[in-house]
């Protein structure tokens, strides 16, 4: 839950005391955060590695291509030169099996058995896809249940599935979370700020845990924050998955989205009022509602192709507690060959994310120079972020170093190429005890901490740190704001808008277009301090009480 920083500090102290009192001792002092000085970092390394990775020879670093071969070989060489040891039992890489699935020959989605049949055309009215790696997907005469926002959050006492078995049924789910219309960031689901429970990925995951056969999200432009065109274009083409041994057997048979107008028709055909039920779903204690008598049917074929990609992993073993780990991550992949602009069809991904990957090498050098830390430092360059955080997800689900032994970490994705700023923005502030560390390191660099400007966009859930957070590992997520040392907010905004408009995910994201490296170095120094603080301490910072990821951490790492 987002709360002001003063309140949060009081809250943390309270938590520490509570934990201590439970054990029947005198209240323990809050964990001491070690003093770490800002390091000297090599600008040459940062520039050289960024330049090499984003050169045309690497062809935009698309997973499974010759560009991957070059990238992986180059990173291994750089990690070795920086004094790291191979991170995967003597090997520098972890295989990441990827699957591409494309739905073909989709039938209409038909709801029968109500007052009137309701039919949804593929792409126009609904989209369907499967996370199961199988040649055909079929839902036939499946009972339909409305499960509100589709949330099961024990820590909030909220369960939209309460009292109803949805095994084998088709669940219809609202987009976002129950208090998305609340202007301030408060309430059970943090007001307008997005929570994990509001993300579409969560809704499919929970439906699968409940044993539903199909999960259909009702699209609504405002709470979704994008139009149907985005739903259609991102779900009717090829979908990317990390392969698993069971081929996705724990997933629902099918997932999808449907248009709002069609949902209203469907509910009416079952004698229900969609608007009324939507309001009811906002209130705690809401119970799922069966659309009695209505059956859902649809099917499609799946074109499946598999390929192997790799995460690159190096480690700097700790001296005192080598079996405790601090993680640095950055995705090495980018879009490869893409839509040409002025005859150039290579999306070089210099800022996104050659800079973050070069940051790994630069930090590894600095750690080596400073001497080993108490805890081990893991440097992980992950694949397939651009296809849906797949490399980090695969590592988190198949960790080489146990997540219960991983203290926390820093993810670097597209470093600040605009210029040094007076501020840092903390995404997901108030979620974990790492906030106290950020306050300390901001002071060190005399920077002001600001909250993220658009919490409703859910940026916390959109890069690789999320793969670890979801499984309980607290991850730092902060970086330069927009208040430039030279030129202030106006110049900062102009700089980021210029990047978004002209270079983001386009062939123009090239090494030569990076004109300022000082902002990057400034952030990297803070990332060094953040990781080193954890690595020289014996603290295990957790998510705050009531946070959506707290239960995962408490489960994997029970309080002793
Ligand atoms: Zn990126």
Coordinates of C-alpha atoms and ligand atoms in Angstrom, one line a residue:
X1 CA 0.0 0.0 0.0
X2 CA 1.3 3.4 -0.9
X3 CA 1.7 5.7 2.1
X4 CA 3.7 8.8 2.8
X5 CA 7.4 8.3 3.6
X6 CA 7.0 9.6 7.2
X7 CA 4.1 7.2 7.9
X8 CA 6.0 4.4 6.3
X9 CA 9.1 4.8 8.5
X10 CA 6.9 4.7 11.6
X11 CA 5.2 1.6 10.1
X12 CA 8.5 -0.2 9.6
X13 CA 9.7 0.5 13.2
X14 CA 6.4 -0.8 14.4
X15 CA 6.8 -4.0 12.3
X16 CA 10.3 -4.6 13.6
X17 CA 9.1 -4.3 17.2
X18 CA 6.2 -6.5 16.6
X19 CA 8.4 -9.2 15.1
X20 CA 10.7 -9.0 18.1
X21 CA 7.9 -9.0 20.6
X22 CA 6.4 -12.1 19.1
X23 CA 9.6 -13.9 20.0
X24 CA 9.3 -12.7 23.5
X25 CA 12.5 -10.7 23.5
X26 CA 13.1 -7.1 24.1
X27 CA 12.3 -5.0 20.9
X28 CA 15.1 -5.4 18.4
X29 CA 16.7 -2.4 16.8
X30 CA 15.9 -1.8 13.1
X31 CA 18.5 -3.5 10.9
X32 CA 21.6 -1.3 10.4
X33 CA 22.1 -0.3 6.8
X34 CA 25.9 -0.3 6.1
X35 CA 27.6 2.9 5.0
X36 CA 28.8 2.5 1.4
X37 CA 30.6 5.2 -0.5
X38 CA 29.8 6.2 -4.1
X39 CA 32.2 4.2 -6.3
X40 CA 34.3 5.3 -9.3
X41 CA 32.9 3.6 -12.4
X42 CA 34.5 3.2 -15.8
X43 CA 32.9 5.3 -18.4
X44 CA 35.0 3.6 -21.0
X45 CA 33.6 0.2 -20.1
X46 CA 30.1 1.5 -20.1
X47 CA 30.5 3.1 -23.5
X48 CA 32.5 0.2 -25.1
X49 CA 30.1 -2.5 -24.1
X50 CA 27.1 -0.4 -25.1
X51 CA 28.7 0.3 -28.5
X52 CA 29.6 -3.3 -29.2
X53 CA 26.2 -4.8 -28.2
X54 CA 24.3 -2.2 -30.2
X55 CA 26.4 -2.4 -33.3
X56 CA 24.8 -3.6 -36.6
X57 CA 26.9 -6.8 -36.3
X58 CA 24.6 -8.0 -33.4
X59 CA 21.5 -7.4 -35.6
X60 CA 19.4 -6.1 -32.8
X61 CA 20.0 -9.1 -30.4
X62 CA 16.9 -11.1 -31.2
X63 CA 16.7 -14.4 -29.2
X64 CA 17.5 -17.5 -31.2
X65 CA 19.4 -15.7 -34.0
X66 CA 23.0 -15.2 -34.9
X67 CA 22.8 -12.0 -32.9
X68 CA 22.2 -14.1 -29.8
X69 CA 25.3 -16.2 -30.5
X70 CA 27.5 -13.0 -30.7
X71 CA 25.8 -11.4 -27.7
X72 CA 26.3 -14.5 -25.4
X73 CA 29.9 -15.0 -26.5
X74 CA 30.7 -11.3 -25.9
X75 CA 29.1 -11.2 -22.5
X76 CA 30.9 -14.4 -21.3
X77 CA 34.2 -12.8 -22.4
X78 CA 33.4 -9.5 -20.6
X79 CA 32.1 -11.3 -17.4
X80 CA 35.3 -13.4 -17.4
X81 CA 37.5 -10.3 -17.8
X82 CA 35.7 -8.6 -14.9
X83 CA 36.8 -11.5 -12.7
X84 CA 33.4 -13.2 -12.3
X85 CA 33.1 -17.0 -12.0
X86 CA 30.6 -19.0 -14.2
X87 CA 27.3 -18.8 -12.4
X88 CA 25.6 -22.1 -13.5
X89 CA 27.6 -24.9 -11.9
X90 CA 30.7 -24.2 -14.0
X91 CA 28.7 -22.9 -17.0
X92 CA 28.2 -19.3 -18.0
X93 CA 24.7 -19.9 -19.4
X94 CA 21.3 -21.2 -18.5
X95 CA 19.2 -22.6 -21.3
X96 CA 15.8 -21.0 -21.7
X97 CA 13.4 -23.0 -23.9
X98 CA 11.1 -20.7 -25.8
X99 CA 7.8 -21.5 -27.6
X100 CA 6.0 -19.4 -30.2
X101 CA 2.3 -20.2 -30.5
X102 CA 0.0 -18.7 -33.2
X103 CA -3.7 -19.3 -33.1
X104 CA -5.2 -20.2 -36.5
X105 CA -8.7 -21.2 -37.7
X106 CA -10.5 -19.7 -34.7
X107 CA -14.2 -20.3 -34.6
X108 CA -16.7 -17.7 -33.3
X109 CA -17.2 -17.7 -29.5
X110 CA -20.8 -18.8 -29.0
X111 CA -22.9 -18.6 -25.8
X112 CA -26.0 -20.8 -26.1
X113 CA -28.7 -21.9 -23.7
X114 CA -29.8 -18.3 -22.7
X115 CA -32.8 -16.4 -23.8
X116 CA -31.1 -15.7 -27.1
X117 CA -27.8 -17.1 -28.4
X118 CA -24.9 -14.6 -28.4
X119 CA -22.1 -14.9 -31.0
X120 CA -18.7 -13.2 -30.9
X121 CA -16.6 -13.0 -34.0
X122 CA -12.9 -13.7 -33.6
X123 CA -10.7 -10.5 -33.6
X124 CA -13.7 -8.2 -34.0
X125 CA -15.6 -9.2 -30.7
X126 CA -13.2 -11.6 -28.9
X127 CA -9.7 -12.9 -29.0
X128 CA -8.6 -16.3 -27.7
X129 CA -5.2 -17.9 -27.1
X130 CA -3.7 -20.8 -25.1
X131 CA -0.7 -21.1 -22.8
X132 CA -0.9 -24.9 -23.2
X133 CA 1.5 -26.1 -25.8
X134 CA -0.9 -28.3 -27.8
X135 CA -2.0 -28.3 -31.4
X136 CA -5.7 -27.7 -30.8
X137 CA -7.6 -25.8 -28.2
X138 CA -11.3 -26.5 -27.6
X139 CA -13.9 -25.3 -25.1
X140 CA -17.2 -27.0 -25.6
X141 CA -20.5 -26.4 -23.7
X142 CA -18.7 -25.0 -20.7
X143 CA -20.7 -23.4 -17.8
X144 CA -20.2 -19.7 -17.5
X145 CA -19.6 -17.8 -14.2
X146 CA -19.0 -14.1 -13.5
X147 CA -16.2 -13.8 -11.0
X148 CA -16.0 -10.0 -10.7
X149 CA -12.4 -8.8 -10.7
X150 CA -11.2 -12.4 -10.4
X151 CA -9.1 -11.7 -7.3
X152 CA -8.2 -14.0 -4.5
X153 CA -6.2 -12.0 -2.0
X154 CA -6.1 -13.7 1.4
X155 CA -4.1 -10.9 3.0
X156 CA -7.0 -8.6 2.2
X157 CA -9.7 -11.1 3.1
X158 CA -10.9 -10.7 -0.5
X159 CA -12.0 -13.7 -2.6
X160 CA -14.0 -13.3 -5.8
X161 CA -14.1 -17.1 -6.2
X162 CA -15.5 -17.7 -2.7
X163 CA -18.0 -20.6 -2.3
X164 CA -18.1 -21.7 -6.0
X165 CA -16.2 -24.4 -7.7
X166 CA -15.2 -23.2 -11.2
X167 CA -13.4 -26.4 -12.3
X168 CA -13.9 -26.9 -16.0
X169 CA -16.0 -23.7 -16.3
X170 CA -15.6 -20.5 -18.2
X171 CA -15.0 -17.5 -16.0
X172 CA -15.8 -13.9 -17.1
X173 CA -13.6 -11.3 -15.4
X174 CA -13.5 -7.5 -15.1
X175 CA -10.3 -5.6 -16.1
X176 CA -8.2 -3.7 -13.4
X177 CA -9.1 -3.8 -9.7
X178 CA -12.1 -2.8 -7.7
X179 CA -11.0 0.8 -6.7
X180 CA -9.5 1.9 -10.0
X181 CA -11.8 4.9 -10.0
X182 CA -10.6 6.2 -6.6
X183 CA -8.5 9.3 -7.4
X184 CA -6.1 8.9 -4.5
X185 CA -3.8 6.0 -4.1
X186 CA -5.6 4.5 -1.1
X187 CA -8.1 1.9 -0.3
X188 CA -8.0 -1.9 -0.4
X189 CA -6.3 -2.0 -3.9
X190 CA -4.4 1.3 -3.7
X191 CA -6.9 3.5 -5.5
X192 CA -6.0 4.5 -9.1
X193 CA -2.5 3.0 -8.7
X194 CA -2.3 -0.4 -10.4
X195 CA -1.8 -3.4 -8.3
X196 CA -0.7 -6.9 -9.4
X197 CA -4.4 -8.0 -8.9
X198 CA -5.4 -5.5 -11.6
X199 CA -3.0 -6.9 -14.3
X200 CA -4.5 -9.2 -16.9
X201 CA -1.7 -11.7 -16.4
X202 CA -2.7 -12.1 -12.8
X203 CA -6.3 -12.8 -13.8
X204 CA -5.3 -15.7 -16.1
X205 CA -3.0 -17.1 -13.4
X206 CA -5.7 -17.1 -10.7
X207 CA -8.3 -18.6 -13.0
X208 CA -5.8 -21.4 -13.7
X209 CA -5.2 -21.9 -10.0
X210 CA -8.9 -22.2 -9.5
X211 CA -9.1 -24.9 -12.2
X212 CA -11.2 -22.9 -14.7
X213 CA -11.2 -24.2 -18.3
X214 CA -11.3 -20.7 -19.8
X215 CA -10.8 -17.2 -18.6
X216 CA -12.3 -14.3 -20.5
X217 CA -11.6 -10.6 -19.5
X218 CA -14.2 -8.0 -20.4
X219 CA -12.4 -5.1 -22.2
X220 CA -13.3 -1.6 -21.1
X221 CA -11.2 1.2 -22.5
X222 CA -10.9 3.4 -19.4
X223 CA -9.8 0.8 -16.7
X224 CA -7.8 -1.1 -19.3
X225 CA -6.0 2.1 -20.3
X226 CA -6.0 1.0 -24.0
X227 CA -8.5 0.4 -26.7
X228 CA -9.8 -2.8 -28.2
X229 CA -7.3 -2.3 -31.1
X230 CA -4.4 -2.9 -28.7
X231 CA -6.1 -6.1 -27.3
X232 CA -6.7 -7.3 -30.9
X233 CA -3.3 -6.6 -32.3
X234 CA -1.3 -8.0 -29.3
X235 CA -3.4 -11.2 -29.0
X236 CA -4.1 -12.3 -32.5
X237 CA -0.5 -12.7 -33.7
X238 CA 2.3 -15.0 -32.3
X239 CA 2.4 -15.4 -28.5
X240 CA 5.7 -16.2 -26.8
X241 CA 6.0 -18.5 -23.8
X242 CA 8.8 -20.1 -21.8
X243 CA 8.4 -23.8 -22.3
X244 CA 7.9 -26.1 -19.3
X245 CA 8.2 -29.8 -18.8
X246 CA 4.4 -30.3 -18.5
X247 CA 3.7 -28.2 -21.6
X248 CA 1.6 -25.7 -19.6
X249 CA -0.8 -28.4 -18.1
X250 CA -1.4 -26.2 -15.1
X251 CA -2.7 -23.3 -17.3
X252 CA -6.3 -22.8 -18.3
X253 CA -7.2 -24.5 -21.6
X254 CA -7.9 -21.1 -23.1
X255 CA -7.7 -17.4 -22.3
X256 CA -9.1 -14.4 -24.0
X257 CA -10.8 -11.0 -24.0
X258 CA -14.3 -9.9 -25.1
X259 CA -15.8 -6.6 -26.0
X260 CA -17.8 -4.8 -23.4
X261 CA -21.0 -4.5 -25.5
X262 CA -21.0 -8.3 -26.1
X263 CA -20.5 -9.0 -22.4
X264 CA -23.7 -6.9 -21.7
X265 CA -25.6 -9.0 -24.3
X266 CA -24.3 -12.2 -22.8
X267 CA -25.4 -11.2 -19.3
X268 CA -28.8 -10.1 -20.6
X269 CA -29.3 -13.4 -22.3
X270 CA -28.9 -15.1 -18.9
X271 CA -31.3 -12.7 -17.2
X272 CA -28.6 -10.7 -15.5
X273 CA -27.7 -7.0 -15.5
X274 CA -24.1 -6.5 -16.3
X275 CA -23.9 -2.9 -14.9
X276 CA -25.5 -4.0 -11.6
X277 CA -23.1 -7.0 -11.2
X278 CA -20.1 -4.8 -12.1
X279 CA -21.0 -2.4 -9.2
X280 CA -21.6 -5.3 -6.9
X281 CA -18.1 -6.7 -7.7
X282 CA -16.5 -3.5 -6.3
X283 CA -17.7 -4.4 -2.8
X284 CA -15.8 -6.7 -0.4
X285 CA -17.8 -9.9 0.1
X286 CA -18.9 -10.1 -3.5
X287 CA -19.8 -13.7 -4.4
X288 CA -19.4 -15.2 -7.9
X289 CA -22.6 -15.4 -10.0
X290 CA -23.3 -18.3 -12.4
X291 CA -24.9 -17.3 -15.7
X292 CA -27.3 -20.3 -15.2
X293 CA -28.1 -22.3 -18.3
X294 CA -25.5 -20.5 -20.6
X295 CA -22.8 -22.6 -22.2
X296 CA -19.6 -21.3 -23.9
X297 CA -18.0 -22.9 -27.0
X298 CA -15.0 -22.0 -29.2
X299 CA -11.9 -23.5 -30.6
X300 CA -8.8 -22.8 -32.6
X301 CA -5.6 -24.5 -33.8
X302 CA -2.1 -23.7 -32.6
X303 CA 0.9 -23.4 -34.8
X304 CA 3.8 -24.2 -32.5
X305 CA 7.5 -23.6 -33.0
X306 CA 10.3 -24.0 -30.4
X307 CA 13.7 -22.5 -30.0
X308 CA 16.4 -22.4 -27.4
X309 CA 17.8 -19.2 -25.9
X310 CA 20.1 -18.4 -23.0
X311 CA 20.5 -16.4 -19.8
X312 CA 24.1 -15.4 -19.1
X313 CA 25.2 -15.7 -15.5
X314 CA 28.3 -14.8 -13.5
X315 CA 29.0 -14.7 -9.8
X316 CA 31.4 -13.0 -7.4
X317 CA 31.4 -15.3 -4.4
X318 CA 31.0 -13.7 -1.0
X319 CA 33.6 -14.1 1.8
X320 CA 31.4 -14.4 4.9
X321 CA 28.0 -15.7 3.7
X322 CA 28.6 -17.1 0.2
X323 CA 25.3 -18.9 0.2
X324 CA 23.4 -15.7 0.4
X325 CA 22.9 -13.8 -2.9
X326 CA 22.4 -10.2 -4.1
X327 CA 21.1 -10.1 -7.7
X328 CA 21.8 -7.6 -10.6
X329 CA 19.7 -8.2 -13.7
X330 CA 19.4 -6.6 -17.1
X331 CA 17.9 -8.0 -20.3
X332 CA 20.4 -8.5 -23.2
X333 CA 17.7 -9.1 -25.9
X334 CA 16.1 -6.5 -28.1
X335 CA 13.8 -6.6 -31.2
X336 CA 16.2 -7.8 -33.9
X337 CA 15.3 -6.8 -37.4
X338 CA 12.3 -4.6 -37.5
X339 CA 10.1 -2.2 -39.5
X340 CA 12.6 -0.2 -41.6
X341 CA 13.0 3.5 -41.1
X342 CA 14.9 5.3 -43.9
X343 CA 16.3 2.0 -45.1
X344 CA 17.5 0.9 -41.7
X345 CA 15.9 -2.3 -40.5
X346 CA 18.0 -3.1 -37.4
X347 CA 16.5 -2.2 -34.0
X348 CA 19.9 -1.8 -32.3
X349 CA 18.5 -1.2 -28.8
X350 CA 21.4 0.9 -27.6
X351 CA 19.5 2.5 -24.7
X352 CA 17.1 -0.4 -24.5
X353 CA 18.9 -2.3 -23.2
X354 CA 22.6 -2.4 -24.3
X355 CA 23.1 0.3 -21.6
X356 CA 21.7 -1.8 -18.8
X357 CA 23.7 -4.9 -19.9
X358 CA 26.8 -2.7 -20.1
X359 CA 25.9 -1.6 -16.6
X360 CA 26.2 -5.2 -15.5
X361 CA 29.8 -5.4 -16.8
X362 CA 30.6 -1.9 -15.4
X363 CA 29.3 -2.9 -11.9
X364 CA 31.1 -6.3 -12.0
X365 CA 34.4 -4.5 -12.6
X366 CA 33.7 -2.1 -9.7
X367 CA 32.8 -5.0 -7.4
X368 CA 35.9 -6.8 -8.4
X369 CA 38.0 -3.7 -7.6
X370 CA 36.4 -3.1 -4.2
X371 CA 37.0 -6.7 -3.2
X372 CA 34.5 -9.4 -2.5
X373 CA 31.5 -8.6 -0.3
X374 CA 30.1 -10.6 2.6
X375 CA 27.4 -12.0 0.4
X376 CA 27.8 -13.4 -3.1
X377 CA 26.8 -11.1 -6.0
X378 CA 25.0 -12.6 -9.0
X379 CA 25.1 -10.9 -12.4
X380 CA 22.3 -12.1 -14.6
X381 CA 21.8 -11.0 -18.2
X382 CA 18.4 -12.4 -19.2
X383 CA 16.9 -13.1 -22.6
X384 CA 13.4 -12.5 -24.1
X385 CA 12.3 -9.5 -21.9
X386 CA 10.8 -7.9 -25.0
X387 CA 8.6 -11.0 -25.6
X388 CA 7.1 -10.9 -22.0
X389 CA 9.9 -11.1 -19.4
X390 CA 10.4 -14.7 -20.3
X391 CA 14.1 -15.1 -19.5
X392 CA 13.7 -13.6 -16.0
X393 CA 10.5 -15.6 -15.4
X394 CA 12.3 -18.8 -16.4
X395 CA 15.2 -18.1 -14.1
X396 CA 12.9 -17.2 -11.2
X397 CA 11.0 -20.4 -11.7
X398 CA 14.1 -22.5 -12.2
X399 CA 16.6 -20.6 -10.0
X400 CA 20.3 -21.6 -9.9
X401 CA 20.7 -19.8 -6.6
X402 CA 17.6 -20.5 -4.4
X403 CA 15.2 -17.5 -4.2
X404 CA 14.9 -18.1 -0.5
X405 CA 18.6 -17.4 -0.3
X406 CA 18.4 -14.3 -2.6
X407 CA 18.3 -11.2 -0.4
X408 CA 17.1 -8.8 -3.1
X409 CA 18.3 -7.1 -6.2
X410 CA 18.5 -4.4 -8.8
X411 CA 17.2 -4.6 -12.4
X412 CA 18.5 -2.2 -15.0
X413 CA 16.4 -1.6 -18.1
X414 CA 17.2 1.4 -20.4
X415 CA 19.5 3.7 -18.4
X416 CA 19.1 7.4 -18.4
X417 CA 20.6 8.9 -21.5
X418 CA 19.0 12.3 -21.1
X419 CA 21.3 13.7 -18.4
X420 CA 22.0 13.9 -14.6
X421 CA 18.9 14.8 -12.5
X422 CA 18.3 16.3 -9.1
X423 CA 15.6 13.7 -8.4
X424 CA 15.1 9.9 -8.4
X425 CA 11.8 8.3 -8.9
X426 CA 10.9 5.2 -6.9
X427 CA 8.5 2.9 -8.7
X428 CA 6.3 1.0 -6.2
X429 CA 7.4 3.1 -3.3
X430 CA 5.9 1.9 0.0
X431 CA 5.9 -1.7 -1.0
X432 CA 9.0 -3.0 0.7
X433 CA 11.5 -2.3 3.4
X434 CA 14.0 -1.4 0.7
X435 CA 12.6 2.1 0.8
X436 CA 14.8 2.8 3.8
X437 CA 17.9 1.9 1.7
X438 CA 16.8 4.2 -1.1
X439 CA 16.3 7.1 1.3
X440 CA 19.9 6.5 2.5
X441 CA 21.5 6.3 -0.9
X442 CA 19.5 9.3 -2.2
X443 CA 21.0 11.4 0.6
X444 CA 24.5 10.2 -0.3
X445 CA 24.0 11.7 -3.8
X446 CA 22.0 14.7 -2.6
X447 CA 19.0 13.6 -4.7
X448 CA 15.4 14.1 -3.9
X449 CA 13.0 11.1 -4.0
X450 CA 9.8 11.4 -6.0
X451 CA 6.8 9.1 -6.4
X452 CA 6.2 7.7 -9.8
X453 CA 4.0 10.1 -11.8
X454 CA 1.7 7.5 -13.4
X455 CA 1.1 4.7 -10.9
X456 CA -2.1 3.6 -12.8
X457 CA 0.2 2.4 -15.6
X458 CA 1.6 -0.3 -13.4
X459 CA 5.3 0.1 -14.4
X460 CA 6.2 -2.0 -11.4
X461 CA 4.9 -5.0 -13.2
X462 CA 6.5 -4.4 -16.6
X463 CA 10.2 -5.3 -16.4
X464 CA 12.3 -8.2 -15.2
X465 CA 12.4 -7.2 -11.5
X466 CA 8.8 -8.2 -11.4
X467 CA 9.6 -11.9 -12.2
X468 CA 11.5 -12.0 -8.9
X469 CA 9.1 -9.8 -6.9
X470 CA 6.2 -12.0 -7.8
X471 CA 8.0 -15.0 -6.2
X472 CA 8.8 -12.9 -3.1
X473 CA 12.3 -11.4 -3.7
X474 CA 12.3 -7.7 -2.9
X475 CA 13.7 -5.8 -5.8
X476 CA 14.9 -2.1 -6.0
X477 CA 13.2 -0.2 -8.8
X478 CA 14.3 3.4 -8.9
X479 CA 16.1 5.7 -11.4
X480 CA 16.5 9.2 -12.6
X481 CA 13.4 11.4 -12.6
X482 CA 13.0 14.3 -15.1
X483 CA 14.4 17.2 -13.1
X484 CA 17.6 17.8 -15.0
X485 CA 20.6 19.4 -13.2
X486 CA 20.8 21.5 -16.4
X487 CA 17.5 22.7 -17.7
X488 CA 15.1 21.4 -15.0
X489 CA 11.9 19.5 -15.6
X490 CA 11.2 21.1 -18.9
X491 CA 14.4 19.9 -20.5
X492 CA 14.0 16.5 -18.8
X493 CA 10.5 16.0 -20.2
X494 CA 11.7 17.1 -23.6
X495 CA 14.5 14.6 -23.6
X496 CA 12.4 11.6 -22.7
X497 CA 9.6 12.6 -25.1
X498 CA 12.2 12.9 -27.9
X499 CA 13.5 9.4 -27.1
X500 CA 10.0 7.9 -26.9
X501 CA 8.9 9.5 -30.2
X502 CA 12.0 9.0 -32.3
X503 CA 14.0 6.1 -31.0
X504 CA 12.1 3.9 -28.5
X505 CA 11.7 0.4 -30.1
X506 CA 12.8 1.8 -33.5
X507 CA 16.0 1.6 -35.6
X508 CA 17.1 5.0 -34.3
X509 CA 17.9 3.7 -30.8
X510 CA 21.6 3.7 -31.8
X511 CA 24.9 4.3 -30.0
X512 CA 25.6 7.5 -31.9
X513 CA 22.3 8.9 -30.7
X514 CA 23.4 8.8 -27.0
X515 CA 24.7 12.2 -26.2
X516 CA 24.9 12.2 -22.5
X517 CA 26.5 9.5 -20.3
X518 CA 26.6 11.4 -16.9
X519 CA 23.0 10.6 -15.9
X520 CA 23.7 6.9 -16.5
X521 CA 26.9 6.9 -14.5
X522 CA 25.1 8.7 -11.7
X523 CA 22.3 6.0 -11.5
X524 CA 24.8 3.2 -11.8
X525 CA 26.7 4.5 -8.8
X526 CA 23.5 4.4 -6.8
X527 CA 22.8 0.8 -8.1
X528 CA 26.2 -0.2 -6.9
X529 CA 25.5 1.3 -3.5
X530 CA 22.1 -0.3 -3.3
X531 CA 23.5 -3.8 -4.0
X532 CA 26.6 -3.4 -1.8
X533 CA 24.4 -2.2 1.1
X534 CA 22.6 -5.6 0.9
X535 CA 25.8 -7.5 0.3
X536 CA 27.6 -6.1 3.3
X537 CA 24.6 -6.6 5.7
X538 CA 22.9 -9.5 7.4
X539 CA 19.5 -8.0 7.0
X540 CA 16.6 -9.7 5.1
X541 CA 14.4 -6.8 4.1
X542 CA 10.8 -7.9 3.4
X543 CA 7.7 -6.6 1.7
X544 CA 5.6 -4.5 4.1
X545 CA 2.7 -6.2 5.9
X546 CA -0.3 -6.4 3.6
X547 CA 1.7 -6.1 0.4
X548 CA 0.7 -8.4 -2.5
X549 CA 4.1 -10.1 -2.5
X550 CA 4.6 -10.5 1.2
X551 CA 2.9 -13.9 1.4
X552 CA 5.2 -15.4 -1.2
X553 CA 8.3 -14.3 0.7
X554 CA 7.0 -15.5 4.1
X555 CA 6.2 -18.8 2.5
X556 CA 9.7 -19.3 0.9
X557 CA 11.5 -17.8 3.8
X558 CA 9.6 -18.3 7.1
X559 CA 10.6 -16.0 10.0
X560 CA 12.8 -17.9 12.3
Ligands
LIG1 ZN1 14.0 -2.9 -22.0

